[in-house]
Structure formats: structure tokens, C-alpha cells
């Protein structure tokens, strides 16, 4: 049994506690938070679990083999680094840290100590996103574009922009689904509240081939939209996360090319490009709760010394893009090259 | 009665012919096309209208006071300029010309000769777009953003990119609806057919204030989308052109600000931003055919020496943005400043 | 070449004329209408086609081998019967006649004279309805129910109720798609305009097995709905005619039964009924214009002495149900048995 | 403080417990269930609440002033009657009892003892249904029809048909919203599992005026639909309970009548009926949890000796229709008259 402590019992912490409590192989040892009323709430629901407001106490506890961190982003690095240095495996909310520098140091520390470092990119454990990855691997053909819209009337935050709050989801999904990594990013956006970070933003991701990716995020939209289009040479996907059951639709649509369009005159060209319109298909999706699968994977990785789907490096790649996008947005969309992640032995 | 000749009887020309034939004050004198079978088709439907394949003959005809041009874009400038120089009023399909240089010269020629020069920005004559303009003028408050998506599996063109084919609609609508003009533009995009122009593109428009506009156009999408979000400080609009009747929805939603958020700490800040969620309202829209209204306006402008809603200058402003966006796309989204349109006495 | 005359050039007649004019094997000889301005309109578009207001003249014309009738329902019987008696093949708008007595006599006359009698049940020639029939034949399993909603804010008629105007479509589709015929019908409904026929109605169709069918039609609905659910033991269909392309969706959903539920106690029973939720699939549909296919079929049936998919008997079966439903509606839904159609040698 | 005991901690009981625990003026004294594991679950969450499997013990407890019953329908009468006879106020799940005879006796007992008897018609406490009632009272004009569709792939039950499971919601909503009571009912339906109750059903409700109501319920539908149309002489409503926020849409649509249609010939008649198409409006709805409001109302009625919106009589009226519909369904839709509810002094 892997002993686990959950740190932070605010918005998301209760979900972690509930899922760790239900995961075979895990034993929920303690919950830590600075607020007394939250700890009392834990006690009411889980009378047998230890509660504490002393994080360092957990680190000294030999029963705690892993720490799950669900605190504000600005504290991720300090808490995760302390836990790793105390020899604990770490599961941390996304984004993994406030900067790529911090994320890089967490990755290196985990590697050095041979500890599991997982970042909670929840969406990649949903049936819908797993199905998208399958389709991209086999069925879509060459991927042409990835376009996502994630907008609603949402809670304005004043420490991070809408990019860190919403685009982080799309970037973590793309990191999991796409076969290639972006080499550069640009972003535009605007703040409509004086002195506050951007509440609307558009990100472009550039790749070495002719794949193009784009993300639209907005806290100030009248309707909620969660829709991703993925175009491939053989099939195309619409992923609508607000659909109750048919979240993934696969379209057998596209163009077919015969011969070299460059050499064709107008009349001939028209004949060279064909349009293909076939069936649409909405595969049945696994509806297991994503967070449960993810936590089972985390515990399994500790048991078998494996690497989770969203490890520290995935967390780092996403933070690197968030950082570059933020920098680009401040310069009206200047393209920022994404240097490769430094290798760790 | 204003004598009118229509030039070009391909895809759009028959709509012009039908509407000019039905417009009081106009008399359809002749139709010109280079293809004999098209002229025969005109003859079958409108036996009393003269047909010809000789454009110059129309220019010499004193019965022809106005010329409507529905030919390929590359010919707009030559035909429109000849018509203006022959003293004819001109109605020309969008985009008005292939370059801002050409558009500028048409504008100047029309001004010099005191002729009406109209560009067929059809959408601005629809009930939906006219209602949007009304709402932007009175109701929306300060306009925060304008976001449009116009995608489908569409006919690939090889002489112009998707920007000139689809974004031209959004740019002409914005030109009519928004109270301010963009000062710069950037665009990214990609071609997925070797040697051909971009089939997917994203445009950013920058303004002097904190308004931001964005357009997504795509010829290779599995589903058809025609949706525009306009966010204002007091209300927000969703304009969905595929809705059969409720194309415009007005949301009484947004944020309210109390005090200066910059000076507030986290806790206080939360109290300063409020969320407003009220009724939604879909105003009844005028369903008169847009092209009919537009052609009546053109004839009326000739009769009363007035300027149409979409005059040569509007056509020029749109072409200027298309041109800059094309230039930007070739440079991964470099921002291109839009110089003011040169004044014409 | 089969010479054809079209009678009635009001709402639907022009579609018949256009399609007969385009059908290989058919030669459009004449168009007949009582209104001079309509005949003038025919002349404008089809200068070579004879126009007349004298129906009897057509019947005497040996060049006319077939007559297509698109006049008000109350005249169908008289015109169709005269044409049959003059030895002409007949294509008549739905419903085929005003009563089952009339329909029966048309069927008998056509049989006696070995003439093709077709009724224009247009929907059965659409790709969507043809696909439904295919699925019902192979894929759906045992058909459990057929449920259709056809409502909108529609033109009130004062000679026939909403049943004859709208439910006629559903009845003709069911006649084509379902493997069995109804044995009884009941209907309820209401008129909301004093002295006028019902503007809202609900029809129940009873079958010999446990299939049940239901139709909801309404001229006074705030939204337009055209949606049919067909439930089978193995698959279920949603047919939404307002969807631009995915009109037919096939769901691999349903229940599975293990053992005899009657003998099971509550606890055991729960285990006996299983739920199956699989993929959804929207087959690509043929988009050929239905009326064109139908008219080609009519001409082909004349040439090869065959029976069209919607022959006089199909028209009779539909009228018989309309008649019984009307009778039932007047008696708050009393069940009316449908006697079998009298055999014709 | 009103002491409350909740009986039945299965599917719905936990919601009652949570809401009674949160209601000012109520004190949750005990929870009763026959299953030990359910009682253990109560103890885990609410350590201070007494648990018991002895219903009679609750009835003897003077601290218990009211009993909330969330057990299977077949037990409602026995438990509620015992509670009333012990002088307890009663809140019971819908339907209030298994027969109108039982429901009648509960109503009489509550009246005799001056106790509050409430039935949990939850929907009538939602913002959407309350808004419908407001609109029916003021805005819709004369109500022409009420049409509801409530279908999905649902849990088959073997003790009651789909009417008692799903139509009960529509009947309780209609009871609250409509200004008049039905005088007769008919129903058709079918079972597709041998020996089991109907899994699809259609109900017609007849009224003394020209209002007509219809309900379609189905456990075997491939898609989930929860949609009600209400047509009035001045406005029409679409109530879609699956819409996340705009559940109620009000359409300013309909017909206008000028003069007496009966005396008009065809041509004149067309002029007499006009069509009105105006704005659509989706009012902002109260999003307070319905069950919470309902329980606060129940406690308030006890405190002030008032009658709840859904009292025993409302429960009786709904059961009377369920009973008649069941009877009608067995006779292919024979109309069953609804006798007036017997008066209770």
C-alpha cells in the first residue's frame, strides 16, 4: 500500500481525497490545509484520516510515500520540491509550476531521485481525449490543423491571464494527442479590466511541418463553448466536450489530390482537387471518471517504477508554451521560438 | 429610369440580373458575357434584354447609365475603370479590386467624375447585420471584442487564399458594424496543398483602443460554422448565420467593476468584480432579400447623388486589410500597420 | 419519348415542369392551367412548350401519353379519372384523392387499363428515407416504434385539417419504410379557430404485432420540428430532416434481455435487463433531388410496364388512414379499424 | 425548530437529508432505513444524527414533528398514513400513493388532523416551471395546447409503467401551470418486454374548453429529450430542460384573426388569418435548488399552518390521472372521464 497525503483542500482537493480514498493500492494517510474549517470538513467525512496544517510534518512521516498537491500555482514549486527532496513521489495540479525554470528543476530533482513526478492533466485521462489520440495515431492520416475554442463567462483571475487558466487545458491535450511538438508560439489578447491580465487570448502554435494549431480562450463570452476541430488528410474530428454523450465525431470528409496542382492551369486544376464526403461516426467513449484513472495510473507507476502519461516533462513542455505565449502577447504576437527541453540524464 | 448593364453571367450574375429587373427606377438594358451559352440562357429567361459579348459596346451606349460587374476579381479593376472613364456609375462584386493600389485609383476616378461607385458587400444589407450595427451603436456599451468563425468544406481556389474568399465577408461586416477602424493586422495560416494558397487562416485586427478582433477562416473543416461573438461592456451578441430565424441573440451578461482593481488585494478584488447574468433576447429580423435592398440603394444613390453604405472607400478599406493580412501570413504573423486611406478631395 | 402534359402551374407545378423537362425519355408537350398569368410565365421560361387552359384538349392529343396533376386535392379524382379513361398514364400530387372511395376507383381504372398510376409521395425518394428503409430491412432488428413530430407555424388551410396537410407525409413515409401495415388508427386534435378544421393533431397507428406508431402534427408551433424516432430491437434511428447533412443517425443502443422476466423477482429481474450503449453513425446520404428520381422512375415504369414505389395502392392506403383519422378525431380518439384494401384483379 | 425524520436512504433520500440539514427552522433528528450499510453511510456523513431501522420508534418520538418519506411507491400509503395517525406532518415522494383511493384517504386524514401533507413534485419549485406559470397567468393569452416529450434510454421498471415513472413529472407540472383541470384522459402505449408494463406511452388530456394536452414518454429512446411546447393565443413557450441556462424561450408568434372565418370564401379567408412573428426572449431564471425551496416551503407551512403548493390534493389529482391513463392504455386509448375529487370538509 502506498501511503498518500493530500495538500490543499480547497476547490479541487476534495476530488483528490475522494479518489485516493477509493484507489486500490493507495492508503490515504493525511490531509493538510492551512484553514481550520476545511480540515474540520475532512474530519466530518473521513473520520479516520489524519488532518494537519503542518506540511513539514508530512514530509517527516515515513508512512507518507507520495504527496498530492492542490494548492495555488505560486506554491507548487516550493511544496513539490520539498516533497521530492524528502523522497516523496509527487502528484501536482496543473500547471506544474509558475515558470519553466521551476518546472525544469522539479523534473531534474525527480529524475535524480528516481521518484515519480506526475502533473494533473486531467483531460488526457478522459475517454474523449484518449479516443482522439487513437484516431490521430491511426485513422486521421497526416494531421493538418488543431483548432480549439474554450470560452465562457468565467471567473476573472488577477494573478494569471486566461492563457494560464484555460489554454493550459488545450496545451496539455495537444501535448498528449499530437505526434509532433511545437517549435514556436505566438499570442495576441487583451485585458478589458484596467491593470489586470488578458481575459481574451488567441494562441498560434507553429510546427516543423505544415501542421498549424490555434487556441481561442475567453473569460468574457456570452455562451460556453468547448470545441476542438482536428483536420487530417483522411478524416476530421469534432470534439465537443459539452455534448452529453457524443463528444467525439469523426467525419470521413476531406479533399483528394490527383497529380501536381502546381503545374495545372485553372481548368485542369479544378479536376485535380476532389471532395470526399462520407459517413460521420461517433464512437462510444469510456465514461470512467478521468481523475480516478489518473490516480490509479499514478499509484501503478510508483509500484512498478514507470513513467506516467503526464510526467514532469509534459508539465514542463506545457509551462514553456504558457510562458512563451505570455511573452508574445505582450508584444502583439511576436513569434517566440520554443527551445528544446534540456536533457536530463 | 436608370439604364443598367450587367457584366458577367456566371455564379452571381443571374442574381444581379433578377434583382435589377425587379428594381423600380432601374431598367435592365443589356447583359454581357464572353460565353455564348450563358448569353443564350439570358435570352431564354429575359427575351427583351439585349445580350452581347462586347463590353466596349456597352460603354458607348448612351442608354447604359450604370454597369454592374460580376466577373473574376482579377478583371474588376480594368472593367470598373473603363466604365467610370466612360461616365458610367459602377456596382462591383467584392472584393472591389485585386490590390489597394487599384482600389485607390477607382475611388479617385469616381470622385473626380462624381459617379457612384458601390461594392457588393451583400451581408451589410441583411437584417442580421443591420441589427448588429444598431446594437453596437446603442445597447452594447463599449465594444470589447469581435470574434468570427467562418469555416466549412469549401471550394479550394488557387488564385486567392481563403482570406480573400471568406474573411472578406467578415471584414466588410466589421467595416460596417464597428465604430472604429483597425490600425494594424496580423495573420497566420497554412496551405495543405503544395504550391497553393493558404486554406486555413487566422486574422488579428488591432485598434487604437482595447478592442480586439479576430477571424478564423477555413476551407477544410468537417462542419459548417458561421458564428460571430461580439462582446461589449453592457451586452454581448452571438450572430449565427446558420440559424434559420434567430440569427442574432443578445445576452444581458457581463462583468461589473467597482473601484480600482489594481489597488485591491486578492480578497478584496474578488468583491470588486461582479458577474451579471440576465435575459437573452433574439430580436425579430427584417427578412427582405439583402441584394434587392442593396440594388435599390444603388439606384437611389444615382438618382439623388448620394453615397452608398458600401462605397468605393469601404471596398478600399477591406482590400487594404486583405492585402496586409496576406503579407503578414507569409511572415508568420508579423504585425502590419494599416496606413490611413489617402484623402480624395 | 413519352409525351407529358403538366396540369396546374401553381405552387408545385413549376417543379414538375422543370424536372420533366430534364428527364431523359420524357418530352414535355404542354402545360395546362386556368390562369392566364401562370401560362404566360411558362411561356417566358419554356418558349417551345405549348400552353393551354383546356384540359380536354390534352386528353385528345395523341402526343400526350402521360399527365401530371398538381391541382387542388378536390380536383384530383376528376382530372385523374378523365386522364385514365382517355388512356393516359397519371402522376398525381398527394394525397391521391379526397376519399378512399375515389382513390379505390382510380386504382381500379388504372389496373383495368394497364396504365401507370403514380402518386407523388416525394419523401420516399429522398436519400434519408431510402436509407431508413434499408436500415429497417437490415440492421434495426424487430421494429418497436415509429414516432414522428412535424410541427411549425404553418399556413392554416380551411378545407382540410392539419392531418391531410402534414401527417400525409409521415403516413406515406411509414407506408414505404415499415414492413407491416397498420390495422387500426385513432386520432385526437383540436381547432383553435372557430369553425375551422383541426390545426393540431396526434395520430396513433396500431399494428398486429407490438409495433406502435405515433404522429404529432401542428400548424401553430413556435419552432419548426421534423423529427422521427424509430426504435428497433438492435438499433435505433433519429431522422431529423432539418439537419443540413446528417439527417439520419443510427444508434447502437437498446436493451438486452436474458431469460424470462416474468418469472424473475425484483432483484433477479434487474440482472436480466441489460443496457447497450455503443457507437452512433450517420451514413452519408444520396443528395440527388427526390422529385427528379421520382419522375425518372415514373417514365421508366411507363417504358417497362412496371409499378412505381408509390403507386395508386400506396396512395389509397394513405388516404384510407387520413380518412379514418379524421373520423376518429371527431370522436375523441375512438379506434377505427382499417379494412384491407379491396383486391383488384 | 421542527424536528424531522427522513425515512428511506436509497436514491433520493440523501438529497432530502442534505436539504433538511441545511434548512433553517428544521432540525434533522433521525434517518430510518432497513439496510444497515445505508445507515452506516448516514453515520459517516452526519455523526450527530440518530439512525434506526425501526419506523415505529420514530412515530413514538415526540421530538419528531414531521416525517419525510422516500421509499418505494408501494409503501407510501402505509408509512404516510401511520405518520399522520401519529400526528406527524408528512412530506412524501411522488407519486403520493399507488392509487387514488389511497391518496384520497391520506388527504382526508391530513385534513381531519390539521396536518401538513406535501408531495414532492420537485419540478414545480424550479425557476423554469415557476416562470412558465407566471407566463401562463400573464402573457400567453388563452392557452391552446400543452405538449411534452420526455424520452431517453431509461431504467426499465417492472412494477410500474413508464407513465408512473416519467409522465408523473409532466402531470405535476401541468397541475401547477395550467389554469384549468383535465376532465378526461386517454392513453396508448406498448410494452416491448414480454410480461412487463408499457415502456412507451402517449397521453391525451381533454379539458372543458379547447385546450388540449399531450405527453409522450419512452424508456427506449436513443436520445434524451425533455421538451415542452405551450401554445397560447398571444405567445408560445418552448421549455427545454436540457438547456444549460436558457430553459425557457418565449416566442412572440402566432396567428391573428380578423372577422369570422366561417363566412369567408377561400380567397377572403386567406386575408382573414394573419401570421405574427416577433422577438424571442429567454428570461433569466432563478437557479436556487428546487428541493431546497420546496423543503423550506414545507417547514414554513408547518410553522404558519399553511398549505403547500403541492399538497395532498395535488398529489391525488396526479394519481387520479395516472390511474385513468393506465386503465385507458389497456383499452387502446378509450377515453376515461376524470370525476371531480371528492370534497373534504
Coordinates of C-alpha atoms in Angstrom, one line a residue, chain C:
Chain C
X1 CA -40.1 9.5 -75.9
X2 CA -43.0 9.7 -73.5
X3 CA -45.0 12.9 -74.2
X4 CA -46.1 14.5 -70.9
X5 CA -48.5 17.3 -70.0
X6 CA -48.4 19.1 -66.7
X7 CA -51.8 20.3 -65.3
X8 CA -51.6 23.0 -62.6
X9 CA -48.8 25.6 -62.5
X10 CA -49.3 27.0 -59.0
X11 CA -47.0 26.2 -56.1
X12 CA -45.7 22.8 -57.0
X13 CA -46.3 22.7 -60.8
X14 CA -43.2 24.6 -61.8
X15 CA -41.1 21.9 -60.0
X16 CA -42.8 19.2 -62.1
X17 CA -42.3 21.1 -65.3
X18 CA -38.6 21.7 -64.5
X19 CA -38.0 18.1 -63.7
X20 CA -40.0 16.6 -66.6
X21 CA -38.1 19.0 -68.9
X22 CA -34.8 17.5 -67.6
X23 CA -35.8 13.8 -67.6
X24 CA -34.3 11.7 -70.4
X25 CA -37.1 9.7 -72.1
X26 CA -39.7 12.3 -71.4
X27 CA -40.8 15.1 -73.7
X28 CA -42.7 17.9 -72.1
X29 CA -45.5 18.7 -74.6
X30 CA -47.9 21.0 -72.8
X31 CA -48.7 22.8 -69.6
X32 CA -52.3 23.5 -68.6
X33 CA -53.6 26.0 -66.1
X34 CA -56.8 28.1 -65.8
X35 CA -54.9 31.3 -65.0
X36 CA -53.5 33.3 -67.9
X37 CA -50.7 34.9 -66.0
X38 CA -49.4 31.5 -65.0
X39 CA -49.4 30.3 -68.6
X40 CA -47.5 33.5 -69.6
X41 CA -44.9 32.6 -67.0
X42 CA -44.5 29.2 -68.6
X43 CA -44.1 30.7 -72.0
X44 CA -41.4 33.1 -70.7
X45 CA -39.3 30.2 -69.4
X46 CA -40.1 27.5 -71.9
X47 CA -41.0 29.2 -75.2
X48 CA -41.2 25.9 -77.1
X49 CA -43.8 24.3 -74.8
X50 CA -47.5 24.5 -75.7
X51 CA -49.7 26.2 -73.1
X52 CA -53.4 25.8 -72.8
X53 CA -56.3 26.3 -70.4
X54 CA -58.3 23.4 -71.9
X55 CA -57.7 20.2 -70.1
X56 CA -59.8 18.2 -72.5
X57 CA -57.7 19.3 -75.4
X58 CA -54.7 17.5 -73.8
X59 CA -56.7 14.3 -73.4
X60 CA -57.5 14.3 -77.1
X61 CA -53.8 14.9 -78.0
X62 CA -52.2 11.7 -79.1
X63 CA -48.8 13.2 -78.4
X64 CA -49.6 13.3 -74.7
X65 CA -49.0 9.8 -73.2
X66 CA -48.9 10.9 -69.6
X67 CA -50.5 13.6 -67.5
X68 CA -49.0 15.0 -64.3
X69 CA -51.6 16.6 -62.0
X70 CA -50.7 19.4 -59.5
X71 CA -54.1 21.0 -58.8
X72 CA -56.1 21.3 -55.6
X73 CA -56.9 18.0 -53.9
X74 CA -60.6 18.3 -54.5
X75 CA -60.0 18.1 -58.3
X76 CA -57.5 15.2 -58.3
X77 CA -60.2 12.5 -58.8
X78 CA -62.0 14.1 -61.6
X79 CA -58.8 15.0 -63.6
X80 CA -57.0 11.8 -62.9
X81 CA -60.1 9.7 -63.8
X82 CA -60.6 11.6 -67.1
X83 CA -57.0 11.1 -68.0
X84 CA -57.0 7.4 -67.2
X85 CA -60.2 7.0 -69.2
X86 CA -58.5 8.8 -72.1
X87 CA -55.7 6.2 -71.9
X88 CA -53.1 8.4 -70.3
X89 CA -50.7 7.4 -67.6
X90 CA -51.1 9.5 -64.5
X91 CA -48.8 11.1 -62.0
X92 CA -50.8 12.9 -59.2
X93 CA -49.9 15.0 -56.2
X94 CA -50.5 13.6 -52.8
X95 CA -53.0 12.9 -51.3
X96 CA -54.1 10.9 -54.4
X97 CA -57.8 11.8 -53.8
X98 CA -60.2 13.3 -51.3
X99 CA -61.6 10.0 -50.2
X100 CA -60.7 6.3 -50.2
X101 CA -63.8 5.7 -52.4
X102 CA -62.3 7.9 -55.1
X103 CA -58.8 6.5 -54.6
X104 CA -60.1 3.0 -54.9
X105 CA -61.8 3.8 -58.2
X106 CA -58.6 5.4 -59.6
X107 CA -56.7 2.2 -58.7
X108 CA -59.3 0.0 -60.4
X109 CA -59.4 2.1 -63.5
X110 CA -55.6 2.1 -63.9
X111 CA -55.5 -1.7 -63.4
X112 CA -58.2 -2.3 -65.9
X113 CA -56.5 -0.2 -68.5
X114 CA -53.0 -1.3 -67.6
X115 CA -51.8 2.3 -67.1
X116 CA -49.2 3.6 -64.6
X117 CA -50.8 5.5 -61.8
X118 CA -48.2 7.1 -59.5
X119 CA -48.7 9.3 -56.5
X120 CA -46.2 12.0 -55.6
X121 CA -45.0 10.7 -52.2
X122 CA -41.9 12.8 -52.7
X123 CA -40.2 12.0 -49.4
X124 CA -39.8 8.3 -50.2
X125 CA -37.4 9.3 -53.0
X126 CA -35.0 11.1 -50.7
X127 CA -31.7 9.6 -49.6
X128 CA -32.8 9.8 -46.0
X129 CA -36.0 7.9 -46.3
X130 CA -34.4 5.3 -48.6
X131 CA -31.7 4.8 -46.1
X132 CA -34.3 4.3 -43.3
X133 CA -36.0 1.6 -45.3
X134 CA -32.6 -0.1 -45.8
X135 CA -31.9 0.0 -42.1
X136 CA -35.4 -1.3 -41.2
X137 CA -34.9 -4.1 -43.6
X138 CA -31.5 -4.9 -42.3
X139 CA -29.9 -3.7 -39.1
X140 CA -32.7 -2.4 -36.8
X141 CA -34.0 -5.8 -35.8
X142 CA -37.6 -6.0 -34.8
X143 CA -39.2 -2.6 -35.1
X144 CA -40.6 -1.5 -31.8
X145 CA -42.0 2.0 -32.5
X146 CA -42.2 4.8 -35.1
X147 CA -42.6 8.3 -33.7
X148 CA -42.8 11.5 -35.8
X149 CA -43.1 15.1 -34.9
X150 CA -43.9 17.6 -37.8
X151 CA -44.7 21.0 -36.4
X152 CA -44.2 24.6 -37.3
X153 CA -46.0 27.9 -37.7
X154 CA -47.7 27.0 -40.9
X155 CA -50.3 28.1 -43.3
X156 CA -53.7 27.4 -41.9
X157 CA -55.9 25.7 -44.5
X158 CA -59.7 25.8 -44.2
X159 CA -60.7 22.9 -46.5
X160 CA -58.5 20.2 -44.9
X161 CA -57.2 19.7 -41.4
X162 CA -53.5 19.6 -40.4
X163 CA -53.7 15.8 -40.8
X164 CA -54.3 15.9 -44.5
X165 CA -51.7 18.7 -44.9
X166 CA -48.8 17.4 -42.7
X167 CA -49.5 13.8 -41.5
X168 CA -49.8 12.7 -45.1
X169 CA -46.0 13.0 -45.3
X170 CA -45.5 10.7 -42.3
X171 CA -48.0 8.2 -43.4
X172 CA -46.5 7.9 -46.9
X173 CA -43.0 7.5 -45.4
X174 CA -44.3 4.8 -43.0
X175 CA -46.1 3.1 -45.8
X176 CA -42.7 2.8 -47.6
X177 CA -40.4 2.1 -44.6
X178 CA -42.3 -0.2 -42.3
X179 CA -42.5 -3.9 -43.1
X180 CA -46.1 -4.2 -41.8
X181 CA -49.4 -2.3 -42.4
X182 CA -51.5 -0.7 -39.6
X183 CA -54.7 -2.4 -38.7
X184 CA -56.4 0.5 -36.9
X185 CA -55.9 4.2 -36.2
X186 CA -57.0 6.7 -33.7
X187 CA -56.5 10.5 -33.5
X188 CA -57.1 13.4 -31.2
X189 CA -56.8 17.0 -32.1
X190 CA -58.2 20.5 -31.8
X191 CA -59.1 23.5 -33.8
X192 CA -58.3 26.9 -32.3
X193 CA -60.1 28.9 -34.9
X194 CA -63.8 28.7 -34.7
X195 CA -65.4 26.7 -37.5
X196 CA -62.1 25.6 -39.0
X197 CA -60.5 22.1 -39.2
X198 CA -58.1 20.9 -36.5
X199 CA -54.7 22.7 -36.5
X200 CA -53.1 20.3 -34.1
X201 CA -53.5 16.5 -34.1
X202 CA -52.0 13.3 -32.7
X203 CA -52.3 10.0 -34.5
X204 CA -51.9 6.5 -33.1
X205 CA -51.4 3.6 -35.5
X206 CA -52.0 0.1 -34.3
X207 CA -50.4 -3.0 -35.8
X208 CA -51.0 -6.7 -35.4
X209 CA -47.7 -7.1 -33.6
X210 CA -46.3 -4.9 -30.8
X211 CA -45.2 -2.1 -33.1
X212 CA -46.7 1.2 -32.3
X213 CA -46.7 4.4 -34.4
X214 CA -47.5 7.9 -33.5
X215 CA -47.5 11.2 -35.4
X216 CA -47.7 14.7 -34.0
X217 CA -48.6 17.5 -36.4
X218 CA -49.2 21.1 -35.6
X219 CA -49.7 24.3 -37.6
X220 CA -49.3 26.5 -34.6
X221 CA -45.9 25.7 -33.1
X222 CA -43.3 28.4 -32.3
X223 CA -40.4 26.3 -33.7
X224 CA -40.1 24.0 -36.7
X225 CA -39.5 20.4 -35.9
X226 CA -39.2 17.5 -38.4
X227 CA -38.0 14.6 -36.3
X228 CA -38.7 10.9 -36.4
X229 CA -37.5 8.3 -33.9
X230 CA -37.6 4.6 -35.0
X231 CA -36.8 2.1 -32.3
X232 CA -35.7 -1.4 -33.0
X233 CA -34.5 -4.4 -31.0
X234 CA -31.0 -4.0 -32.3
X235 CA -30.6 -0.4 -33.4
X236 CA -32.5 2.9 -33.2
X237 CA -32.8 5.8 -35.7
X238 CA -33.2 9.5 -35.3
X239 CA -34.2 11.1 -38.6
X240 CA -34.1 14.9 -38.5
X241 CA -35.0 16.4 -41.8
X242 CA -33.8 19.9 -40.7
X243 CA -30.2 18.8 -40.3
X244 CA -28.3 20.1 -43.3
X245 CA -26.4 16.9 -43.9
X246 CA -26.6 14.3 -41.1
X247 CA -30.3 13.7 -41.4
X248 CA -30.1 10.0 -40.3
X249 CA -28.3 9.0 -37.1
X250 CA -28.2 5.3 -36.2
X251 CA -27.6 4.4 -32.6
X252 CA -26.3 1.1 -31.4
X253 CA -28.3 1.4 -28.3
X254 CA -31.0 -0.6 -26.6
X255 CA -31.8 -3.2 -24.1
X256 CA -30.8 -6.9 -24.0
X257 CA -33.0 -9.5 -22.4
X258 CA -31.7 -12.6 -20.7
X259 CA -34.3 -15.2 -19.6
X260 CA -37.9 -14.7 -18.9
X261 CA -38.6 -11.5 -17.0
X262 CA -42.0 -12.7 -15.9
X263 CA -40.6 -15.4 -13.6
X264 CA -38.0 -13.2 -12.1
X265 CA -38.3 -11.5 -8.7
X266 CA -37.3 -7.9 -8.4
X267 CA -33.6 -8.5 -7.6
X268 CA -33.1 -11.1 -10.3
X269 CA -35.0 -9.0 -12.8
X270 CA -32.6 -6.1 -12.6
X271 CA -29.9 -8.5 -13.7
X272 CA -32.0 -9.8 -16.7
X273 CA -32.4 -6.5 -18.5
X274 CA -29.1 -5.1 -19.8
X275 CA -28.5 -1.8 -21.4
X276 CA -26.4 -1.5 -24.5
X277 CA -24.7 1.8 -25.5
X278 CA -22.5 1.7 -28.5
X279 CA -21.4 3.9 -31.4
X280 CA -23.6 6.4 -33.2
X281 CA -23.3 6.5 -37.0
X282 CA -24.6 9.0 -39.6
X283 CA -24.4 7.4 -43.0
X284 CA -23.6 9.5 -46.0
X285 CA -26.9 10.1 -47.9
X286 CA -27.6 10.4 -51.6
X287 CA -28.4 14.0 -52.3
X288 CA -30.0 13.7 -55.7
X289 CA -33.2 15.7 -55.9
X290 CA -36.0 13.4 -54.8
X291 CA -38.5 14.7 -57.4
X292 CA -36.1 14.1 -60.2
X293 CA -35.6 10.5 -59.2
X294 CA -39.3 10.0 -58.8
X295 CA -40.1 11.4 -62.3
X296 CA -37.4 9.3 -63.8
X297 CA -38.9 6.3 -62.1
X298 CA -42.4 7.2 -63.4
X299 CA -41.1 7.5 -67.0
X300 CA -39.2 4.2 -66.6
X301 CA -42.3 2.4 -65.3
X302 CA -44.2 3.5 -68.4
X303 CA -41.5 2.4 -70.7
X304 CA -41.1 -1.0 -69.0
X305 CA -44.7 -1.6 -67.8
X306 CA -43.6 -1.6 -64.1
X307 CA -45.2 -0.5 -60.9
X308 CA -43.8 2.6 -59.2
X309 CA -42.8 2.5 -55.5
X310 CA -45.7 4.8 -54.7
X311 CA -48.4 3.5 -56.9
X312 CA -52.2 4.1 -56.7
X313 CA -52.5 1.5 -54.0
X314 CA -50.0 3.3 -51.8
X315 CA -51.9 6.5 -52.4
X316 CA -55.1 4.6 -51.4
X317 CA -53.6 3.2 -48.2
X318 CA -52.5 6.6 -47.1
X319 CA -55.9 8.2 -47.9
X320 CA -57.7 5.4 -46.0
X321 CA -55.7 6.3 -42.9
X322 CA -56.3 10.0 -43.3
X323 CA -60.0 9.4 -43.6
X324 CA -60.1 7.1 -40.6
X325 CA -58.0 9.5 -38.5
X326 CA -60.4 12.4 -39.4
X327 CA -63.3 10.2 -38.3
X328 CA -61.6 9.3 -35.1
X329 CA -60.6 12.8 -34.3
X330 CA -64.3 13.8 -34.3
X331 CA -64.9 11.2 -31.7
X332 CA -62.1 12.0 -29.2
X333 CA -59.9 9.2 -30.4
X334 CA -62.2 6.3 -30.9
X335 CA -60.2 3.5 -32.6
X336 CA -61.1 3.0 -36.2
X337 CA -60.3 -0.4 -37.8
X338 CA -58.7 -0.2 -41.2
X339 CA -60.3 -2.7 -43.5
X340 CA -57.9 -4.3 -46.0
X341 CA -57.9 -2.7 -49.4
X342 CA -60.3 -4.4 -51.8
X343 CA -58.4 -6.6 -54.2
X344 CA -58.3 -5.7 -57.8
X345 CA -57.7 -8.4 -60.4

